[in-house]
Amino acid sequence: MDTPIEHFIVPHVLQQNSFDCGPACVCMVLRGLGFFGINLWELNKKVAVSSIWTIDLAFLLRYYAPDLDFTFYTTHTGARADDKFYRSSFDEDERRVNRLFSIAKNNNVNVIRMILPLENFRRLLFNSKFVIIALVNSRFLKCQLCQVYKLRVNDYVGHFIVLIGFDPNSNCFIYRDPGITEQYCMISMNDFERARRSCGTDEDCIVIRMPSHQYLNR
C-alpha cells in the first residue's frame, strides 16, 4: 500500500455492543471531519434503537453535520424483512424506517434508489476525497492481511464498515471494521462485491465527501 494508513483522516472506532457497528462507523466519519468530542455512547443514545438501519445512519450524519455532502444509495426505499436476520424486530422497525424514508428529502437526506457500480467505489476511494459506509454480509468479509473470513456462519449477518481508500497495487479496498481491533483491513474487489451484494444488504451504502478544512476544530 503506497499511502501510510496514518494519512487516512478517518480513525478507527470499536463498536461497544453487537448492534452498534453502524453508529461506530458514523463516529469514525464524524471524527474524521473534526468532531472530536463525539463519542459512541452519545450516538447510540441519539439513535435510541438497537435494530439500526442504514437510513438511521444517514439521519445521524445529517444531524451532526448539517452541511455535509453525502448520498445514500439503496435498492429499496423502505423497510422489508426478506431475511430472518431482521425479522425479530421488524414490527417495531417498519413504521420508524418507512417514516424516515418518507421525510428524508425534507431533511436534506439525499436517497437514490440504485446499485452503485463497483467501479464507482474504486474511483471515489482512489482519489482520497470520499469515504463510504457500506452494509455487508460479515460472512463474506475476507481480509487480505489476515487471510481469514471474519465469521464462519451460514446465515446472513448484517454489518457496517467504512471504506477509506483503494490500493491499486493490490487491487484492494482499504476499510475500517468496527468489530475488530485491527486498525485497518484490505479486501479484494471481488470479495467486497460478494459481501455488499449479498441478499439482505439492499446494496446499501452512504458515499461521503470529506472536506479538507470545513469541520476542523469542532
PDB file of N, CA and C in Angstrom, residues 44-132:
ATOM      1  N   ASN A  44     -25.283   6.311  20.151  1.00  0.00           N
ATOM      2  CA  ASN A  44     -26.247   5.257  20.483  1.00  0.00           C
ATOM      3  C   ASN A  44     -27.471   5.827  21.182  1.00  0.00           C
ATOM      4  N   LYS A  45     -27.243   6.799  22.045  1.00  0.00           N
ATOM      5  CA  LYS A  45     -28.358   7.440  22.738  1.00  0.00           C
ATOM      6  C   LYS A  45     -29.235   8.207  21.752  1.00  0.00           C
ATOM      7  N   LYS A  46     -28.611   8.850  20.780  1.00  0.00           N
ATOM      8  CA  LYS A  46     -29.358   9.633  19.805  1.00  0.00           C
ATOM      9  C   LYS A  46     -30.208   8.742  18.904  1.00  0.00           C
ATOM     10  N   VAL A  47     -29.662   7.624  18.435  1.00  0.00           N
ATOM     11  CA  VAL A  47     -30.430   6.763  17.535  1.00  0.00           C
ATOM     12  C   VAL A  47     -31.504   5.992  18.297  1.00  0.00           C
ATOM     13  N   ALA A  48     -31.234   5.659  19.556  1.00  0.00           N
ATOM     14  CA  ALA A  48     -32.246   5.167  20.516  1.00  0.00           C
ATOM     15  C   ALA A  48     -32.910   3.847  20.139  1.00  0.00           C
ATOM     16  N   VAL A  49     -32.305   3.068  19.249  1.00  0.00           N
ATOM     17  CA  VAL A  49     -32.820   1.732  18.931  1.00  0.00           C
ATOM     18  C   VAL A  49     -31.630   0.788  18.814  1.00  0.00           C
ATOM     19  N   SER A  50     -31.891  -0.502  18.984  1.00  0.00           N
ATOM     20  CA  SER A  50     -30.814  -1.484  18.840  1.00  0.00           C
ATOM     21  C   SER A  50     -30.820  -2.152  17.471  1.00  0.00           C
ATOM     22  N   SER A  51     -31.930  -2.061  16.756  1.00  0.00           N
ATOM     23  CA  SER A  51     -32.001  -2.577  15.392  1.00  0.00           C
ATOM     24  C   SER A  51     -31.806  -1.400  14.443  1.00  0.00           C
ATOM     25  N   ILE A  52     -30.579  -1.212  13.989  1.00  0.00           N
ATOM     26  CA  ILE A  52     -30.202   0.010  13.287  1.00  0.00           C
ATOM     27  C   ILE A  52     -30.114  -0.245  11.786  1.00  0.00           C
ATOM     28  N   TRP A  53     -30.812   0.598  11.023  1.00  0.00           N
ATOM     29  CA  TRP A  53     -30.837   0.504   9.574  1.00  0.00           C
ATOM     30  C   TRP A  53     -29.975   1.618   8.982  1.00  0.00           C
ATOM     31  N   THR A  54     -29.636   1.492   7.712  1.00  0.00           N
ATOM     32  CA  THR A  54     -28.763   2.474   7.075  1.00  0.00           C
ATOM     33  C   THR A  54     -29.381   3.865   7.082  1.00  0.00           C
ATOM     34  N   ILE A  55     -30.696   3.955   6.946  1.00  0.00           N
ATOM     35  CA  ILE A  55     -31.352   5.264   6.976  1.00  0.00           C
ATOM     36  C   ILE A  55     -31.149   5.948   8.323  1.00  0.00           C
ATOM     37  N   ASP A  56     -31.050   5.174   9.407  1.00  0.00           N
ATOM     38  CA  ASP A  56     -30.740   5.752  10.715  1.00  0.00           C
ATOM     39  C   ASP A  56     -29.376   6.434  10.693  1.00  0.00           C
ATOM     40  N   LEU A  57     -28.420   5.809  10.042  1.00  0.00           N
ATOM     41  CA  LEU A  57     -27.076   6.376   9.970  1.00  0.00           C
ATOM     42  C   LEU A  57     -27.061   7.655   9.142  1.00  0.00           C
ATOM     43  N   ALA A  58     -27.833   7.672   8.063  1.00  0.00           N
ATOM     44  CA  ALA A  58     -27.911   8.876   7.237  1.00  0.00           C
ATOM     45  C   ALA A  58     -28.465  10.050   8.035  1.00  0.00           C
ATOM     46  N   PHE A  59     -29.476   9.801   8.848  1.00  0.00           N
ATOM     47  CA  PHE A  59     -30.037  10.873   9.670  1.00  0.00           C
ATOM     48  C   PHE A  59     -29.076  11.291  10.780  1.00  0.00           C
ATOM     49  N   LEU A  60     -28.305  10.360  11.318  1.00  0.00           N
ATOM     50  CA  LEU A  60     -27.281  10.724  12.304  1.00  0.00           C
ATOM     51  C   LEU A  60     -26.245  11.661  11.688  1.00  0.00           C
ATOM     52  N   LEU A  61     -25.784  11.322  10.494  1.00  0.00           N
ATOM     53  CA  LEU A  61     -24.812  12.178   9.814  1.00  0.00           C
ATOM     54  C   LEU A  61     -25.372  13.572   9.579  1.00  0.00           C
ATOM     55  N   ARG A  62     -26.621  13.647   9.126  1.00  0.00           N
ATOM     56  CA  ARG A  62     -27.210  14.945   8.850  1.00  0.00           C
ATOM     57  C   ARG A  62     -27.418  15.752  10.129  1.00  0.00           C
ATOM     58  N   TYR A  63     -27.756  15.094  11.223  1.00  0.00           N
ATOM     59  CA  TYR A  63     -27.974  15.791  12.493  1.00  0.00           C
ATOM     60  C   TYR A  63     -26.685  16.453  12.984  1.00  0.00           C
ATOM     61  N   TYR A  64     -25.588  15.724  12.922  1.00  0.00           N
ATOM     62  CA  TYR A  64     -24.335  16.251  13.469  1.00  0.00           C
ATOM     63  C   TYR A  64     -23.547  17.084  12.464  1.00  0.00           C
ATOM     64  N   ALA A  65     -23.759  16.873  11.187  1.00  0.00           N
ATOM     65  CA  ALA A  65     -23.031  17.613  10.155  1.00  0.00           C
ATOM     66  C   ALA A  65     -24.026  18.125   9.120  1.00  0.00           C
ATOM     67  N   PRO A  66     -24.751  19.199   9.443  1.00  0.00           N
ATOM     68  CA  PRO A  66     -25.858  19.660   8.589  1.00  0.00           C
ATOM     69  C   PRO A  66     -25.450  20.074   7.182  1.00  0.00           C
ATOM     70  N   ASP A  67     -24.183  20.424   6.973  1.00  0.00           N
ATOM     71  CA  ASP A  67     -23.747  20.852   5.643  1.00  0.00           C
ATOM     72  C   ASP A  67     -22.955  19.783   4.900  1.00  0.00           C
ATOM     73  N   LEU A  68     -22.867  18.609   5.466  1.00  0.00           N
ATOM     74  CA  LEU A  68     -22.057  17.551   4.868  1.00  0.00           C
ATOM     75  C   LEU A  68     -22.664  17.067   3.551  1.00  0.00           C
ATOM     76  N   ASP A  69     -21.799  16.847   2.559  1.00  0.00           N
ATOM     77  CA  ASP A  69     -22.220  16.357   1.245  1.00  0.00           C
ATOM     78  C   ASP A  69     -22.151  14.828   1.241  1.00  0.00           C
ATOM     79  N   PHE A  70     -23.308  14.178   1.255  1.00  0.00           N
ATOM     80  CA  PHE A  70     -23.327  12.719   1.184  1.00  0.00           C
ATOM     81  C   PHE A  70     -24.591  12.245   0.478  1.00  0.00           C
ATOM     82  N   THR A  71     -24.535  11.019  -0.032  1.00  0.00           N
ATOM     83  CA  THR A  71     -25.669  10.406  -0.719  1.00  0.00           C
ATOM     84  C   THR A  71     -25.806   8.955  -0.270  1.00  0.00           C
ATOM     85  N   PHE A  72     -27.039   8.572   0.027  1.00  0.00           N
ATOM     86  CA  PHE A  72     -27.363   7.208   0.436  1.00  0.00           C
ATOM     87  C   PHE A  72     -27.924   6.468  -0.776  1.00  0.00           C
ATOM     88  N   TYR A  73     -27.236   5.410  -1.193  1.00  0.00           N
ATOM     89  CA  TYR A  73     -27.680   4.570  -2.305  1.00  0.00           C
ATOM     90  C   TYR A  73     -28.254   3.264  -1.761  1.00  0.00           C
ATOM     91  N   THR A  74     -29.395   2.842  -2.303  1.00  0.00           N
ATOM     92  CA  THR A  74     -30.042   1.610  -1.865  1.00  0.00           C
ATOM     93  C   THR A  74     -30.928   1.082  -2.982  1.00  0.00           C
ATOM     94  N   THR A  75     -31.216  -0.202  -2.948  1.00  0.00           N
ATOM     95  CA  THR A  75     -32.130  -0.767  -3.938  1.00  0.00           C
ATOM     96  C   THR A  75     -33.570  -0.757  -3.458  1.00  0.00           C
ATOM     97  N   HIS A  76     -33.780  -0.417  -2.181  1.00  0.00           N
ATOM     98  CA  HIS A  76     -35.141  -0.465  -1.641  1.00  0.00           C
ATOM     99  C   HIS A  76     -35.336   0.671  -0.646  1.00  0.00           C
ATOM    100  N   THR A  77     -36.254   1.578  -0.954  1.00  0.00           N
ATOM    101  CA  THR A  77     -36.502   2.727  -0.085  1.00  0.00           C
ATOM    102  C   THR A  77     -37.666   2.436   0.851  1.00  0.00           C
ATOM    103  N   GLY A  78     -37.391   1.669   1.870  1.00  0.00           N
ATOM    104  CA  GLY A  78     -38.410   1.307   2.843  1.00  0.00           C
ATOM    105  C   GLY A  78     -37.962   0.088   3.620  1.00  0.00           C
ATOM    106  N   ALA A  79     -38.807  -0.328   4.562  1.00  0.00           N
ATOM    107  CA  ALA A  79     -38.470  -1.478   5.407  1.00  0.00           C
ATOM    108  C   ALA A  79     -39.033  -2.757   4.811  1.00  0.00           C
ATOM    109  N   ARG A  80     -38.222  -3.793   4.830  1.00  0.00           N
ATOM    110  CA  ARG A  80     -38.702  -5.118   4.450  1.00  0.00           C
ATOM    111  C   ARG A  80     -37.861  -6.152   5.194  1.00  0.00           C
ATOM    112  N   ALA A  81     -38.444  -7.307   5.439  1.00  0.00           N
ATOM    113  CA  ALA A  81     -37.780  -8.340   6.245  1.00  0.00           C
ATOM    114  C   ALA A  81     -37.606  -9.607   5.434  1.00  0.00           C
ATOM    115  N   ASP A  82     -36.915  -9.500   4.304  1.00  0.00           N
ATOM    116  CA  ASP A  82     -36.709 -10.671   3.458  1.00  0.00           C
ATOM    117  C   ASP A  82     -35.808 -11.701   4.119  1.00  0.00           C
ATOM    118  N   ASP A  83     -34.921 -11.262   4.982  1.00  0.00           N
ATOM    119  CA  ASP A  83     -34.000 -12.172   5.646  1.00  0.00           C
ATOM    120  C   ASP A  83     -34.348 -12.285   7.120  1.00  0.00           C
ATOM    121  N   LYS A  84     -34.177 -13.474   7.687  1.00  0.00           N
ATOM    122  CA  LYS A  84     -34.563 -13.696   9.084  1.00  0.00           C
ATOM    123  C   LYS A  84     -33.725 -12.877  10.055  1.00  0.00           C
ATOM    124  N   PHE A  85     -32.576 -12.362   9.604  1.00  0.00           N
ATOM    125  CA  PHE A  85     -31.742 -11.504  10.441  1.00  0.00           C
ATOM    126  C   PHE A  85     -32.532 -10.304  10.956  1.00  0.00           C
ATOM    127  N   TYR A  86     -33.500  -9.816  10.157  1.00  0.00           N
ATOM    128  CA  TYR A  86     -34.253  -8.614  10.507  1.00  0.00           C
ATOM    129  C   TYR A  86     -35.623  -8.896  11.118  1.00  0.00           C
ATOM    130  N   ARG A  87     -36.074 -10.135  11.088  1.00  0.00           N
ATOM    131  CA  ARG A  87     -37.476 -10.400  11.394  1.00  0.00           C
ATOM    132  C   ARG A  87     -37.829 -10.252  12.861  1.00  0.00           C
ATOM    133  N   SER A  88     -36.893 -10.505  13.770  1.00  0.00           N
ATOM    134  CA  SER A  88     -37.225 -10.492  15.195  1.00  0.00           C
ATOM    135  C   SER A  88     -37.692  -9.124  15.671  1.00  0.00           C
ATOM    136  N   SER A  89     -37.181  -8.061  15.062  1.00  0.00           N
ATOM    137  CA  SER A  89     -37.558  -6.710  15.490  1.00  0.00           C
ATOM    138  C   SER A  89     -38.291  -5.938  14.405  1.00  0.00           C
ATOM    139  N   PHE A  90     -38.752  -6.639  13.365  1.00  0.00           N
ATOM    140  CA  PHE A  90     -39.267  -5.925  12.205  1.00  0.00           C
ATOM    141  C   PHE A  90     -40.521  -5.123  12.508  1.00  0.00           C
ATOM    142  N   ASP A  91     -41.411  -5.642  13.327  1.00  0.00           N
ATOM    143  CA  ASP A  91     -42.664  -4.938  13.595  1.00  0.00           C
ATOM    144  C   ASP A  91     -42.418  -3.545  14.152  1.00  0.00           C
ATOM    145  N   GLU A  92     -41.459  -3.421  15.060  1.00  0.00           N
ATOM    146  CA  GLU A  92     -41.174  -2.107  15.640  1.00  0.00           C
ATOM    147  C   GLU A  92     -40.315  -1.250  14.715  1.00  0.00           C
ATOM    148  N   ASP A  93     -39.565  -1.898  13.812  1.00  0.00           N
ATOM    149  CA  ASP A  93     -38.718  -1.149  12.885  1.00  0.00           C
ATOM    150  C   ASP A  93     -39.500  -0.554  11.722  1.00  0.00           C
ATOM    151  N   GLU A  94     -40.512  -1.268  11.255  1.00  0.00           N
ATOM    152  CA  GLU A  94     -41.150  -0.931   9.989  1.00  0.00           C
ATOM    153  C   GLU A  94     -41.670   0.499   9.954  1.00  0.00           C
ATOM    154  N   ARG A  95     -42.440   0.877  10.958  1.00  0.00           N
ATOM    155  CA  ARG A  95     -43.023   2.215  10.954  1.00  0.00           C
ATOM    156  C   ARG A  95     -41.941   3.289  11.021  1.00  0.00           C
ATOM    157  N   ARG A  96     -40.947   3.100  11.884  1.00  0.00           N
ATOM    158  CA  ARG A  96     -39.879   4.086  12.029  1.00  0.00           C
ATOM    159  C   ARG A  96     -39.069   4.231  10.746  1.00  0.00           C
ATOM    160  N   VAL A  97     -38.676   3.120  10.159  1.00  0.00           N
ATOM    161  CA  VAL A  97     -37.848   3.163   8.958  1.00  0.00           C
ATOM    162  C   VAL A  97     -38.605   3.772   7.784  1.00  0.00           C
ATOM    163  N   ASN A  98     -39.842   3.373   7.587  1.00  0.00           N
ATOM    164  CA  ASN A  98     -40.634   3.944   6.494  1.00  0.00           C
ATOM    165  C   ASN A  98     -40.859   5.437   6.681  1.00  0.00           C
ATOM    166  N   ARG A  99     -41.045   5.856   7.929  1.00  0.00           N
ATOM    167  CA  ARG A  99     -41.211   7.288   8.200  1.00  0.00           C
ATOM    168  C   ARG A  99     -39.934   8.055   7.844  1.00  0.00           C
ATOM    169  N   LEU A 100     -38.774   7.527   8.220  1.00  0.00           N
ATOM    170  CA  LEU A 100     -37.521   8.214   7.912  1.00  0.00           C
ATOM    171  C   LEU A 100     -37.319   8.351   6.409  1.00  0.00           C
ATOM    172  N   PHE A 101     -37.633   7.311   5.661  1.00  0.00           N
ATOM    173  CA  PHE A 101     -37.529   7.421   4.205  1.00  0.00           C
ATOM    174  C   PHE A 101     -38.498   8.475   3.666  1.00  0.00           C
ATOM    175  N   SER A 102     -39.683   8.550   4.251  1.00  0.00           N
ATOM    176  CA  SER A 102     -40.692   9.489   3.743  1.00  0.00           C
ATOM    177  C   SER A 102     -40.319  10.943   4.005  1.00  0.00           C
ATOM    178  N   ILE A 103     -39.552  11.201   5.056  1.00  0.00           N
ATOM    179  CA  ILE A 103     -39.184  12.583   5.392  1.00  0.00           C
ATOM    180  C   ILE A 103     -37.744  12.907   5.006  1.00  0.00           C
ATOM    181  N   ALA A 104     -37.067  11.982   4.355  1.00  0.00           N
ATOM    182  CA  ALA A 104     -35.648  12.172   4.048  1.00  0.00           C
ATOM    183  C   ALA A 104     -35.401  13.426   3.214  1.00  0.00           C
ATOM    184  N   LYS A 105     -36.156  13.603   2.145  1.00  0.00           N
ATOM    185  CA  LYS A 105     -35.934  14.738   1.254  1.00  0.00           C
ATOM    186  C   LYS A 105     -36.109  16.055   1.985  1.00  0.00           C
ATOM    187  N   ASN A 106     -37.127  16.163   2.813  1.00  0.00           N
ATOM    188  CA  ASN A 106     -37.375  17.401   3.548  1.00  0.00           C
ATOM    189  C   ASN A 106     -36.324  17.668   4.615  1.00  0.00           C
ATOM    190  N   ASN A 107     -35.555  16.651   4.964  1.00  0.00           N
ATOM    191  CA  ASN A 107     -34.497  16.805   5.957  1.00  0.00           C
ATOM    192  C   ASN A 107     -33.101  16.796   5.328  1.00  0.00           C
ATOM    193  N   ASN A 108     -33.069  17.048   4.029  1.00  0.00           N
ATOM    194  CA  ASN A 108     -31.799  17.157   3.303  1.00  0.00           C
ATOM    195  C   ASN A 108     -30.976  15.875   3.377  1.00  0.00           C
ATOM    196  N   VAL A 109     -31.669  14.742   3.402  1.00  0.00           N
ATOM    197  CA  VAL A 109     -31.009  13.439   3.326  1.00  0.00           C
ATOM    198  C   VAL A 109     -31.256  12.898   1.921  1.00  0.00           C
ATOM    199  N   ASN A 110     -30.219  12.888   1.114  1.00  0.00           N
ATOM    200  CA  ASN A 110     -30.343  12.510  -0.290  1.00  0.00           C
ATOM    201  C   ASN A 110     -30.305  10.993  -0.433  1.00  0.00           C
ATOM    202  N   VAL A 111     -31.421  10.409  -0.886  1.00  0.00           N
ATOM    203  CA  VAL A 111     -31.531   8.963  -1.074  1.00  0.00           C
ATOM    204  C   VAL A 111     -31.757   8.680  -2.553  1.00  0.00           C
ATOM    205  N   ILE A 112     -30.924   7.830  -3.134  1.00  0.00           N
ATOM    206  CA  ILE A 112     -31.060   7.454  -4.538  1.00  0.00           C
ATOM    207  C   ILE A 112     -31.247   5.949  -4.624  1.00  0.00           C
ATOM    208  N   ARG A 113     -32.298   5.546  -5.323  1.00  0.00           N
ATOM    209  CA  ARG A 113     -32.582   4.117  -5.459  1.00  0.00           C
ATOM    210  C   ARG A 113     -31.830   3.563  -6.661  1.00  0.00           C
ATOM    211  N   MET A 114     -30.672   3.001  -6.413  1.00  0.00           N
ATOM    212  CA  MET A 114     -29.854   2.388  -7.461  1.00  0.00           C
ATOM    213  C   MET A 114     -28.719   1.611  -6.806  1.00  0.00           C
ATOM    214  N   ILE A 115     -28.136   0.696  -7.570  1.00  0.00           N
ATOM    215  CA  ILE A 115     -26.941  -0.013  -7.128  1.00  0.00           C
ATOM    216  C   ILE A 115     -25.727   0.783  -7.587  1.00  0.00           C
ATOM    217  N   LEU A 116     -24.926   1.259  -6.659  1.00  0.00           N
ATOM    218  CA  LEU A 116     -23.713   1.974  -7.034  1.00  0.00           C
ATOM    219  C   LEU A 116     -22.727   0.976  -7.642  1.00  0.00           C
ATOM    220  N   PRO A 117     -22.295   1.201  -8.889  1.00  0.00           N
ATOM    221  CA  PRO A 117     -21.392   0.242  -9.538  1.00  0.00           C
ATOM    222  C   PRO A 117     -20.072   0.094  -8.775  1.00  0.00           C
ATOM    223  N   LEU A 118     -19.510  -1.095  -8.818  1.00  0.00           N
ATOM    224  CA  LEU A 118     -18.256  -1.357  -8.117  1.00  0.00           C
ATOM    225  C   LEU A 118     -17.144  -0.440  -8.605  1.00  0.00           C
ATOM    226  N   GLU A 119     -17.133  -0.131  -9.881  1.00  0.00           N
ATOM    227  CA  GLU A 119     -16.111   0.759 -10.422  1.00  0.00           C
ATOM    228  C   GLU A 119     -16.197   2.144  -9.788  1.00  0.00           C
ATOM    229  N   ASN A 120     -17.408   2.582  -9.430  1.00  0.00           N
ATOM    230  CA  ASN A 120     -17.555   3.869  -8.755  1.00  0.00           C
ATOM    231  C   ASN A 120     -16.911   3.849  -7.377  1.00  0.00           C
ATOM    232  N   PHE A 121     -17.024   2.722  -6.677  1.00  0.00           N
ATOM    233  CA  PHE A 121     -16.333   2.595  -5.394  1.00  0.00           C
ATOM    234  C   PHE A 121     -14.828   2.804  -5.587  1.00  0.00           C
ATOM    235  N   ARG A 122     -14.282   2.117  -6.563  1.00  0.00           N
ATOM    236  CA  ARG A 122     -12.840   2.220  -6.820  1.00  0.00           C
ATOM    237  C   ARG A 122     -12.439   3.650  -7.152  1.00  0.00           C
ATOM    238  N   ARG A 123     -13.192   4.279  -8.037  1.00  0.00           N
ATOM    239  CA  ARG A 123     -12.860   5.637  -8.471  1.00  0.00           C
ATOM    240  C   ARG A 123     -12.978   6.640  -7.328  1.00  0.00           C
ATOM    241  N   LEU A 124     -14.065   6.562  -6.568  1.00  0.00           N
ATOM    242  CA  LEU A 124     -14.281   7.514  -5.483  1.00  0.00           C
ATOM    243  C   LEU A 124     -13.241   7.367  -4.380  1.00  0.00           C
ATOM    244  N   LEU A 125     -12.890   6.135  -4.048  1.00  0.00           N
ATOM    245  CA  LEU A 125     -11.962   5.906  -2.942  1.00  0.00           C
ATOM    246  C   LEU A 125     -10.510   6.130  -3.343  1.00  0.00           C
ATOM    247  N   PHE A 126     -10.203   5.989  -4.609  1.00  0.00           N
ATOM    248  CA  PHE A 126      -8.830   6.168  -5.063  1.00  0.00           C
ATOM    249  C   PHE A 126      -8.364   7.613  -4.920  1.00  0.00           C
ATOM    250  N   ASN A 127      -9.275   8.573  -5.094  1.00  0.00           N
ATOM    251  CA  ASN A 127      -8.843   9.975  -5.044  1.00  0.00           C
ATOM    252  C   ASN A 127      -8.787  10.544  -3.631  1.00  0.00           C
ATOM    253  N   SER A 128      -9.134   9.722  -2.623  1.00  0.00           N
ATOM    254  CA  SER A 128      -8.989  10.082  -1.199  1.00  0.00           C
ATOM    255  C   SER A 128      -9.863  11.251  -0.763  1.00  0.00           C
ATOM    256  N   LYS A 129     -10.860  11.603  -1.566  1.00  0.00           N
ATOM    257  CA  LYS A 129     -11.764  12.687  -1.183  1.00  0.00           C
ATOM    258  C   LYS A 129     -13.090  12.167  -0.643  1.00  0.00           C
ATOM    259  N   PHE A 130     -13.268  10.861  -0.677  1.00  0.00           N
ATOM    260  CA  PHE A 130     -14.523  10.268  -0.232  1.00  0.00           C
ATOM    261  C   PHE A 130     -14.241   9.097   0.704  1.00  0.00           C
ATOM    262  N   VAL A 131     -15.202   8.844   1.591  1.00  0.00           N
ATOM    263  CA  VAL A 131     -15.257   7.578   2.324  1.00  0.00           C
ATOM    264  C   VAL A 131     -16.660   7.029   2.123  1.00  0.00           C
ATOM    265  N   ILE A 132     -16.826   5.735   2.345  1.00  0.00           N
ATOM    266  CA  ILE A 132     -18.115   5.099   2.094  1.00  0.00           C
ATOM    267  C   ILE A 132     -18.468   4.162   3.237  1.00  0.00           C
TER     268      ILE A 132
END
